[in-house]
Short mmCIF file of C-alpha atoms in Angstrom, two decimals:
data_model
loop_
_atom_site.label_atom_id
_atom_site.label_comp_id
_atom_site.label_asym_id
_atom_site.label_seq_id
_atom_site.Cartn_x
_atom_site.Cartn_y
_atom_site.Cartn_z
CA MET A 1 38.43 110.51 -8.56
CA MET A 2 41.97 110.61 -7.18
CA ILE A 3 42.54 108.68 -3.94
CA ALA A 4 45.72 109.12 -1.93
CA ALA A 5 47.44 105.79 -1.32
CA GLU A 6 48.06 106.56 2.35
CA ASN A 7 44.32 107.19 2.90
CA SER A 8 42.84 104.27 1.02
CA CYS A 9 42.06 100.58 1.50
CA LEU A 10 41.18 97.51 -0.52
CA ARG A 11 37.72 96.01 -0.03
CA PRO A 12 36.48 92.73 -1.53
CA ILE A 13 33.24 92.93 -3.52
CA ASP A 14 30.79 90.03 -3.26
CA ARG A 15 28.71 88.61 -6.12
CA ASN A 16 25.88 91.04 -5.32
CA GLY A 17 28.20 94.05 -5.62
CA LYS A 18 28.36 94.71 -1.87
CA LEU A 19 31.60 96.11 -0.45
CA LEU A 20 32.86 93.85 2.31
CA CYS A 21 35.17 94.52 5.24
CA PRO A 22 38.46 96.29 4.29
CA VAL A 23 41.56 94.11 4.09
CA PRO A 24 44.23 95.12 6.66
CA ASP A 25 47.37 96.38 4.94
CA SER A 26 49.56 93.81 6.71
CA TYR A 27 47.53 90.81 5.47
CA THR A 28 48.82 88.38 2.86
CA LEU A 29 46.51 87.27 0.07
CA LYS A 30 46.02 83.97 1.88
CA GLU A 31 45.13 85.65 5.16
CA ALA A 32 42.68 87.89 3.31
CA GLU A 33 41.12 84.74 1.75
CA LEU A 34 41.47 86.21 -1.73
CA LYS A 35 41.28 83.77 -4.60
CA PRO A 36 41.90 84.02 -8.35
CA GLY A 37 39.04 86.01 -9.82
CA SER A 38 38.24 87.87 -6.59
CA LEU A 39 36.98 91.39 -7.18
CA LEU A 40 38.52 94.23 -5.14
CA GLY A 41 37.54 97.85 -4.77
CA LEU A 42 39.97 100.72 -3.99
CA CYS A 43 38.07 102.82 -1.47
CA PRO A 44 38.79 105.98 0.54
CA GLY A 45 39.55 105.55 4.22
CA LYS A 46 42.01 103.47 6.15
CA ALA A 47 41.56 99.80 6.98
CA PRO A 48 41.03 98.94 10.67
CA THR A 49 44.12 98.22 12.74
CA SER A 50 44.68 94.95 14.56
CA SER A 51 42.90 96.36 17.64
CA GLN A 52 39.92 97.76 15.75
CA LEU A 53 36.70 96.31 14.32
CA PHE A 54 34.97 97.26 11.08
CA LEU A 55 31.22 96.82 11.59
CA PHE A 56 28.09 97.24 9.54
CA PHE A 57 24.99 98.49 11.33
CA ALA A 58 21.40 99.40 10.50
CA VAL A 59 18.29 100.65 12.24
CA GLY A 60 15.46 98.16 12.78
CA SER A 61 15.22 94.51 11.79
CA ASP A 62 13.95 94.87 8.20
CA VAL A 63 17.33 95.61 6.60
CA GLN A 64 17.48 96.05 2.86
CA PRO A 65 20.76 95.00 1.20
CA GLY A 66 23.06 97.95 0.63
CA THR A 67 21.40 100.21 3.21
CA GLU A 68 23.74 99.35 6.09
CA MET A 69 26.00 102.01 7.56
CA GLU A 70 29.67 101.40 8.42
CA ILE A 71 31.79 102.19 11.44
CA ILE A 72 35.26 101.44 12.84
CA VAL A 73 35.49 101.06 16.63
CA GLU A 74 38.03 99.74 19.11
CA GLU A 75 37.48 96.10 20.02
CA THR A 76 37.70 97.10 23.69
CA VAL A 77 34.69 99.44 23.48
CA SER A 78 31.70 98.33 25.56
CA VAL A 79 28.32 97.43 24.12
CA ARG A 80 26.91 100.58 25.73
CA GLY A 81 29.67 102.70 24.18
CA CYS A 82 29.19 101.14 20.76
CA LEU A 83 25.44 101.74 20.99
CA LYS A 84 26.04 105.41 21.78
CA ILE A 85 28.40 105.84 18.81
CA MET A 86 25.96 104.19 16.42
CA LEU A 87 23.03 106.26 17.69
CA GLU A 88 25.02 109.46 17.14
CA LYS A 89 26.00 108.43 13.62
CA SER A 90 22.35 107.54 12.85
CA GLY A 91 21.07 110.86 14.20
CA LEU A 92 19.03 109.10 16.91
CA SER A 93 18.77 109.75 20.63
CA GLY A 94 17.13 108.34 23.75
CA ASP A 95 17.73 105.42 26.08
CA THR A 96 15.14 103.05 24.61
CA TRP A 97 17.49 101.33 22.16
CA HIS A 98 19.56 98.17 22.28
CA LEU A 99 21.87 96.22 19.94
CA ARG A 100 21.28 92.87 18.33
CA LYS A 101 23.67 90.91 16.15
CA MET A 102 22.37 89.81 12.77
CA ASP A 103 22.42 86.00 12.58
CA TRP A 104 23.48 83.72 9.74
CA CYS A 105 20.05 83.86 8.06
CA PHE A 106 20.09 87.70 8.04
CA GLU A 107 17.58 88.08 10.87
CA ALA A 108 17.85 89.91 14.18
CA GLY A 109 19.54 87.59 16.65
CA GLU A 110 19.56 87.69 20.42
CA PRO A 111 20.13 91.10 22.05
CA LEU A 112 23.55 92.04 23.43
CA CYS A 113 22.38 92.13 27.06
CA GLU A 114 25.76 92.55 28.76
CA GLU A 115 26.04 96.28 28.13
CA ASP A 116 29.28 96.64 30.10
CA ALA A 117 31.02 93.79 28.23
CA THR A 118 33.45 94.66 25.45
CA LEU A 119 32.83 93.70 21.84
CA LYS A 120 35.90 91.47 22.00
CA GLU A 121 34.53 89.60 25.03
CA LEU A 122 31.30 88.96 23.15
CA MET A 123 33.30 87.70 20.15
CA ILE A 124 32.07 90.41 17.78
CA CYS A 125 34.28 90.31 14.67
CA SER A 126 35.06 92.64 11.79
CA GLY A 127 32.40 92.32 9.13
CA ASP A 128 29.57 91.55 11.59
CA THR A 129 26.31 93.46 11.29
CA LEU A 130 24.69 94.97 14.39
CA LEU A 131 21.10 96.14 14.45
CA LEU A 132 19.87 99.19 16.36
CA THR A 133 16.59 97.94 17.79
CA GLU A 134 14.01 100.07 19.54
CA GLY A 135 12.99 98.97 23.02
CA LYS A 136 14.71 98.86 26.39
CA LEU A 137 16.28 95.61 27.51
CA PRO A 138 14.66 93.84 30.49
CA PRO A 139 16.63 93.80 33.77
CA LEU A 140 19.34 91.19 34.18
CA GLY A 141 17.79 87.80 34.96
CA PHE A 142 14.51 88.68 33.24
CA LEU A 143 13.09 87.72 29.86
CA LYS A 144 10.96 89.81 27.53
CA VAL A 145 8.69 87.23 25.91
CA PRO A 146 6.30 87.96 23.02
CA ILE A 147 3.08 85.97 23.52
CA TRP A 148 0.97 84.64 20.66
CA TRP A 149 -2.46 82.99 20.56
CA TYR A 150 -2.57 79.61 18.81
CA PRO A 151 -6.22 79.04 17.81
CA PRO A 152 -7.42 75.43 17.67
CA ARG A 153 -8.12 73.91 14.26
CA GLY A 154 -10.82 71.45 15.19
CA PRO A 155 -12.07 69.57 18.28
CA TRP A 156 -8.66 68.80 19.78
CA HIS A 157 -9.14 67.27 23.22
CA HIS A 158 -6.74 65.89 25.78
CA TRP A 159 -7.16 62.15 26.30
CA HIS A 160 -5.47 60.31 29.15
CA HIS A 161 -3.56 57.11 28.40
CA GLN A 162 -6.40 54.83 29.41
CA ASP A 163 -9.06 56.81 27.53
CA GLN A 164 -10.60 55.42 24.40
CA MET A 165 -12.69 56.91 21.64
CA ASP A 166 -14.43 55.74 18.50
CA CYS A 167 -12.23 56.96 15.64
CA THR A 168 -14.26 55.30 12.90
CA PHE A 169 -16.30 58.47 12.45
CA ALA A 170 -14.31 61.25 14.06
CA GLN A 171 -16.12 64.44 14.99
CA GLY A 172 -16.16 67.28 12.53
CA ALA A 173 -16.77 67.69 8.85
CA PRO A 174 -14.32 66.24 6.31
CA GLY A 175 -11.71 68.72 5.27
CA ASP A 176 -8.24 69.17 3.94
CA ARG A 177 -5.86 69.15 6.93
CA GLN A 178 -3.45 71.54 5.23
CA ALA A 179 -4.96 74.73 6.70
CA GLU A 180 -2.18 77.14 7.57
CA VAL A 181 -1.48 77.87 11.22
CA SER A 182 -2.41 81.48 11.98
CA LEU A 183 -0.93 82.92 15.19
CA HIS A 184 -2.34 86.10 16.73
CA TYR A 185 -0.02 88.44 18.63
CA LEU A 186 -1.24 89.25 22.17
CA GLY A 187 1.62 91.33 23.59
CA ASP A 188 4.91 91.09 25.51
CA ILE A 189 5.48 90.11 29.12
CA GLU A 190 8.58 90.60 31.29
CA ILE A 191 9.20 87.66 33.58
CA SER A 192 12.03 86.32 35.73
CA GLU A 193 14.04 83.36 34.47
CA ASP A 194 13.36 81.77 37.87
CA ALA A 195 9.58 81.81 37.26
CA THR A 196 7.82 78.59 36.27
CA LEU A 197 6.03 77.79 33.04
CA GLY A 198 2.76 77.95 34.96
CA GLU A 199 3.57 81.45 36.18
CA LEU A 200 4.33 82.51 32.60
CA LYS A 201 0.87 81.27 31.55
CA SER A 202 -0.75 83.10 34.49
CA GLN A 203 1.00 86.35 33.60
CA ALA A 204 0.03 85.96 29.94
CA LEU A 205 -3.63 85.74 31.00
CA THR A 206 -3.35 89.33 32.32
CA LEU A 207 -2.53 90.76 28.88
CA PRO A 208 -5.36 93.07 27.71
CA ASN A 209 -5.81 91.23 24.42
CA PHE A 210 -6.33 87.94 26.28
CA SER A 211 -9.76 89.13 27.41
CA GLU A 212 -11.08 88.13 23.97
CA PHE A 213 -10.26 84.48 24.71
CA PRO A 214 -11.94 83.12 27.88
CA VAL A 215 -9.62 80.59 29.53
CA PRO A 216 -10.61 79.15 32.96
CA SER A 217 -7.06 78.72 34.29
CA PRO A 218 -3.42 78.34 33.15
CA ALA A 219 -3.87 74.55 33.18
CA PHE A 220 -6.16 74.97 30.15
CA LEU A 221 -3.27 76.35 28.10
CA ARG A 222 -0.58 74.44 26.22
CA ALA A 223 2.67 76.34 25.61
CA TRP A 224 4.87 76.07 22.51
CA THR A 225 7.91 77.99 21.37
CA VAL A 226 7.45 79.83 18.07
CA GLU A 227 9.79 78.77 15.26
CA TYR A 228 9.49 80.17 11.73
CA LYS A 229 6.09 81.65 12.64
CA ARG A 230 4.76 78.19 13.60
CA PRO A 231 4.51 76.20 16.85
CA GLY A 232 7.89 74.58 17.50
CA ARG A 233 8.94 72.91 20.76
CA LEU A 234 6.33 71.88 23.31
CA LEU A 235 6.95 73.15 26.86
CA ARG A 236 5.36 70.42 28.91
CA VAL A 237 6.20 70.55 32.64
CA HIS A 238 3.96 73.08 34.44
CA GLN A 239 6.31 73.56 37.43
CA GLN A 240 9.55 73.75 35.44
CA GLN A 241 11.53 76.97 35.73
CA LEU A 242 11.95 78.98 32.55
CA LYS A 243 15.74 78.87 32.79
CA GLU A 244 15.47 75.07 32.71
CA CYS A 245 13.34 75.27 29.57
CA LYS A 246 16.40 76.67 27.76
CA LEU A 247 14.58 79.70 26.39
CA GLY A 248 16.82 82.15 24.55
CA LYS A 249 16.63 85.92 24.79
CA ARG A 250 14.60 86.04 21.58
CA THR A 251 12.21 83.15 22.30
CA GLU A 252 8.55 83.73 21.53
CA ILE A 253 5.74 81.66 23.04
CA CYS A 254 2.36 80.70 21.61
CA LEU A 255 -0.45 79.45 23.85
CA GLU A 256 -2.98 76.88 22.65
CA PRO A 257 -6.35 76.59 24.43
CA LEU A 258 -7.58 73.22 25.72
CA GLN A 259 -11.03 71.94 26.61
CA LYS A 260 -9.78 70.26 29.79
CA GLU A 261 -6.78 70.59 32.09
CA GLU A 262 -3.54 69.02 30.91
CA TYR A 263 -0.52 67.88 32.86
CA LEU A 264 1.97 66.22 30.53
CA GLY A 265 4.80 64.13 31.94
CA PRO A 266 8.39 64.23 30.65
CA GLN A 267 7.90 60.98 28.70
CA ASP A 268 4.59 61.97 27.10
CA VAL A 269 4.52 62.86 23.41
CA LEU A 270 1.66 64.85 21.93
CA LEU A 271 0.56 63.87 18.42
CA ARG A 272 -2.19 65.18 16.14
CA THR A 273 -4.17 62.22 14.79
CA GLN A 274 -6.51 62.32 11.81
CA MET A 275 -8.75 59.49 10.68
CA ARG A 276 -8.88 58.84 6.96
CA LEU A 277 -12.45 59.08 5.66
CA PRO A 278 -13.27 55.91 3.69
CA GLY A 279 -13.91 56.42 0.01
CA LYS A 280 -12.64 60.00 0.15
CA ARG A 281 -9.16 61.40 -0.21
CA ALA A 282 -9.69 63.50 2.91
CA TYR A 283 -9.41 63.37 6.69
CA ALA A 284 -11.65 64.16 9.63
CA LEU A 285 -10.69 67.01 11.94
CA PRO A 286 -7.55 66.44 14.07
CA MET A 287 -7.70 64.95 17.56
CA ASP A 288 -4.93 65.00 20.18
CA LEU A 289 -3.30 61.78 21.29
CA VAL A 290 -0.87 61.51 24.21
CA TRP A 291 1.62 58.67 23.87
CA ASP A 292 3.70 57.51 26.85
CA THR A 293 7.17 56.68 25.49
CA ALA A 294 8.57 55.38 28.80
CA ARG A 295 8.94 51.92 27.22
CA GLY A 296 10.54 53.25 24.05
CA TRP A 297 9.83 55.13 20.84
CA THR A 298 9.01 51.98 18.87
CA ALA A 299 6.65 51.70 15.93
CA GLY A 300 4.90 48.76 17.61
CA SER A 301 4.23 50.81 20.76
CA LEU A 302 2.82 53.74 18.76
CA ARG A 303 0.62 51.49 16.63
CA GLN A 304 -0.80 49.83 19.75
CA ARG A 305 -1.46 53.22 21.36
CA VAL A 306 -3.26 54.45 18.23
CA ALA A 307 -5.28 51.22 18.01
CA ASN A 308 -6.40 51.60 21.64
CA PHE A 309 -7.18 55.25 21.00
CA CYS A 310 -9.44 54.29 18.08
CA SER A 311 -10.92 51.10 19.63
CA LEU A 312 -9.66 49.05 16.70
CA PRO A 313 -7.53 45.88 16.46
CA VAL A 314 -3.89 46.83 15.89
CA GLU A 315 -3.72 44.62 12.78
CA LYS A 316 -6.66 46.52 11.28
CA ILE A 317 -5.03 49.95 11.17
CA GLU A 318 -2.32 51.60 9.13
CA ILE A 319 -0.66 54.83 10.28
CA ALA A 320 1.62 57.34 8.56
CA LYS A 321 3.47 60.50 9.55
CA TYR A 322 2.81 63.64 7.53
CA PHE A 323 5.72 65.79 6.27
CA PRO A 324 4.15 69.20 5.51
CA GLU A 325 7.27 70.59 3.83
CA LYS A 326 7.05 67.83 1.20
CA PHE A 327 3.26 67.21 1.30
CA GLU A 328 4.03 63.52 1.75
CA TRP A 329 2.95 60.72 4.11
CA LEU A 330 5.39 58.06 5.33
CA PRO A 331 3.76 54.83 6.58
CA ILE A 332 4.90 53.59 10.00
CA SER A 333 5.17 49.80 10.10
CA SER A 334 6.05 47.79 13.20
CA TRP A 335 8.35 45.56 11.14
CA ASN A 336 10.40 48.53 9.90
CA GLN A 337 13.93 47.53 10.89
CA GLN A 338 17.04 48.39 8.95
CA ILE A 339 20.35 46.55 8.77
CA THR A 340 23.59 48.48 8.81
CA LYS A 341 26.10 47.57 6.15
CA LYS A 342 29.08 47.75 8.50
CA LYS A 343 27.90 46.02 11.66
CA LYS A 344 25.37 43.71 9.98
CA LYS A 345 22.97 43.99 12.90
CA LYS A 346 19.52 45.44 13.39
CA LYS A 347 19.22 49.05 14.37
CA GLN A 348 17.13 49.96 17.37
CA ASP A 349 13.53 50.66 16.36
CA ASN A 350 13.35 54.35 17.36
CA LEU A 351 10.91 56.73 15.68
CA GLN A 352 12.94 59.72 16.88
CA GLY A 353 15.59 58.89 14.29
CA ALA A 354 15.57 58.55 10.52
CA PRO A 355 13.42 58.43 8.52
CA TYR A 356 10.55 59.58 10.79
CA TYR A 357 12.13 62.11 13.21
CA LEU A 358 8.93 61.97 15.26
CA LYS A 359 8.32 64.84 17.70
CA ASP A 360 5.58 66.68 19.55
CA GLY A 361 2.91 68.17 17.31
CA ASP A 362 3.47 65.84 14.36
CA THR A 363 0.42 64.73 12.39
CA ILE A 364 -0.38 61.00 12.23
CA GLY A 365 -2.85 59.79 9.63
CA ILE A 366 -4.91 56.71 10.56
CA LYS A 367 -6.52 54.31 8.10
CA ASN A 368 -9.20 51.78 9.15
CA LEU A 369 -8.46 48.66 7.12
CA LEU A 370 -11.93 47.30 7.92
CA LEU A 371 -13.34 50.03 5.68
CA GLU A 372 -10.50 50.84 3.28
CA ASP A 373 -7.62 48.62 2.25
CA ASP A 374 -5.14 50.56 0.11
CA ASP A 375 -1.81 52.27 0.70
CA ASP A 376 -2.83 55.81 -0.34
CA PHE A 377 -2.61 58.42 2.46
CA SER A 378 -2.45 61.55 0.28
CA THR A 379 -5.23 64.06 -0.32
CA ASP A 380 -6.10 65.94 -3.49
CA GLY A 381 -4.55 69.00 -1.82
CA ASP A 382 -1.29 67.11 -1.27
CA ASP A 383 -1.14 66.14 -4.94
CA ALA A 384 -1.78 69.71 -6.11
CA ARG A 385 0.82 71.20 -3.78
CA ARG A 386 3.42 68.59 -4.72
CA GLY A 387 2.79 69.37 -8.38
CA ARG A 388 3.33 73.10 -7.82
CA GLN A 389 6.44 72.37 -5.74
CA ASN A 390 7.87 70.16 -8.51
CA LEU A 391 7.23 72.88 -11.10
CA LEU A 392 9.03 75.45 -8.95
CA THR A 393 11.97 73.06 -8.44
CA LEU A 394 12.16 72.37 -12.17
CA GLY A 395 12.09 76.10 -12.92
CA ARG A 396 14.95 76.77 -10.48
CA LYS A 397 17.02 73.97 -12.00
CA GLU A 398 16.50 75.36 -15.50
CA SER A 399 17.48 78.86 -14.34
CA GLN A 400 20.62 77.53 -12.66
CA GLU A 401 21.55 75.57 -15.77
CA ALA A 402 21.10 78.68 -17.93
CA LEU A 403 23.33 80.70 -15.59
CA ARG A 404 25.94 77.92 -15.62
CA VAL A 405 26.00 77.84 -19.42
CA GLN A 406 26.22 81.63 -19.60
CA SER A 407 29.04 81.66 -17.07
CA SER A 408 30.98 78.97 -18.93
CA ASP A 409 30.61 80.95 -22.17
CA ASN A 410 31.94 84.10 -20.51
CA PHE A 411 35.00 82.39 -19.11
CA SER A 412 35.67 79.84 -21.84
CA GLY A 413 38.52 81.97 -23.14
CA ALA A 414 40.21 82.32 -19.77
CA GLU A 415 39.83 79.00 -18.07
CA MET A 416 41.84 78.43 -14.93
CA PRO A 417 43.09 75.04 -13.82
CA ALA A 418 40.78 73.28 -11.38
CA ARG A 419 41.99 73.13 -7.81
CA PRO A 420 42.94 69.61 -6.71
CA ARG A 421 40.43 68.11 -4.32
CA GLY A 422 41.59 67.05 -0.89
CA PRO A 423 41.12 63.52 0.38
CA GLU A 424 37.59 62.61 1.42
CA ALA A 425 36.85 61.52 4.96
CA SER A 426 33.82 59.84 6.47
CA LEU A 427 31.59 61.95 8.72
CA SER A 428 29.46 60.55 11.52
CA ILE A 429 26.70 62.71 13.03
CA ARG A 430 24.86 61.79 16.20
CA VAL A 431 21.55 63.55 16.87
CA GLY A 432 20.62 63.58 20.54
CA SER A 433 17.25 64.10 22.18
CA PHE A 434 16.55 67.71 23.19
CA ARG A 435 13.20 67.00 24.85
#
């Protein structure tokens, strides 16, 4: 096919064969970020000018690679104008659509709510992907919040700080604690950002699907954000305004039922505790524990709280945090203090930091040393899942090695000199508390 030079452009091609954003004619190779070995395609159509944007767009959130459409628009066009152009090109109509920008993990990000703002003002760049999403945006200052039901997985109760219970034989039959969390969608609510968390719970109770779950009052509900289809951050203060909870435009909420009213303070941390069943590699059903961290996030404080909770001497228990992504348990010892190599002094004993990263909703295994005195916290299910995970990891490594060998064979005859590495520099990262 013959392509006229004055009506053509160069487009980089990624490793999956996808055509990327056209390179402006005035760009140098460095500005275009082209490297030796880069693959370019000569395509019909002109590259965008310095005042234009080249955008990919698709309908819906389930976008298959290679199905996106392309468009060139002025960077000064408004979100409303861009939406209209994309609807026309897609053959769609109606006023029940809005735009979302695809995020870095190729999922629908937050909606572009400021419909009168220009794409430039919202920092939309050439090469970005916008998604045409069905549904009208809520009014300015309101949130459209999907609500999910978080069913309890055992007799989880709320216990005040002074409460005690006998953890030697926790209620419920022995079982593997690895049951997957299953959230049930209840519906969407529109609510003002000035409303409180309690008002959000009250409004959620009016959803038709909520009639299947009898809840006496909003105080019998615990609210969590939904992250990766699982409970994420605990929203604790009943009277806190939603705008103070730092909820994004795409935040989803799941509500967990309680057997008694709960009013958590800002220093309270909610943990799921499970008592190890002696002689069995299994745990009793989970029970809630509320830990007041006003005096610090120390291992000694947590161990004492757990000991009081279980009516056991603190020296007769061992506890460990569970890491579900690794199927591993990490024991928490009160003497766990590390010494920095540079300052040669003890670090502050803080379970929020490495290696525990303790947070709301974490599972704490408890072992009664009066009945069982060994250092094994794992279950048979943990061992099986770790084995499968190791096999998958080994398989990926072997596949990567085979691809590396094949690639080296293909390019052995045309090796290019390695680029010199720049000087290394130390990097210090501080992780703050977002509670």
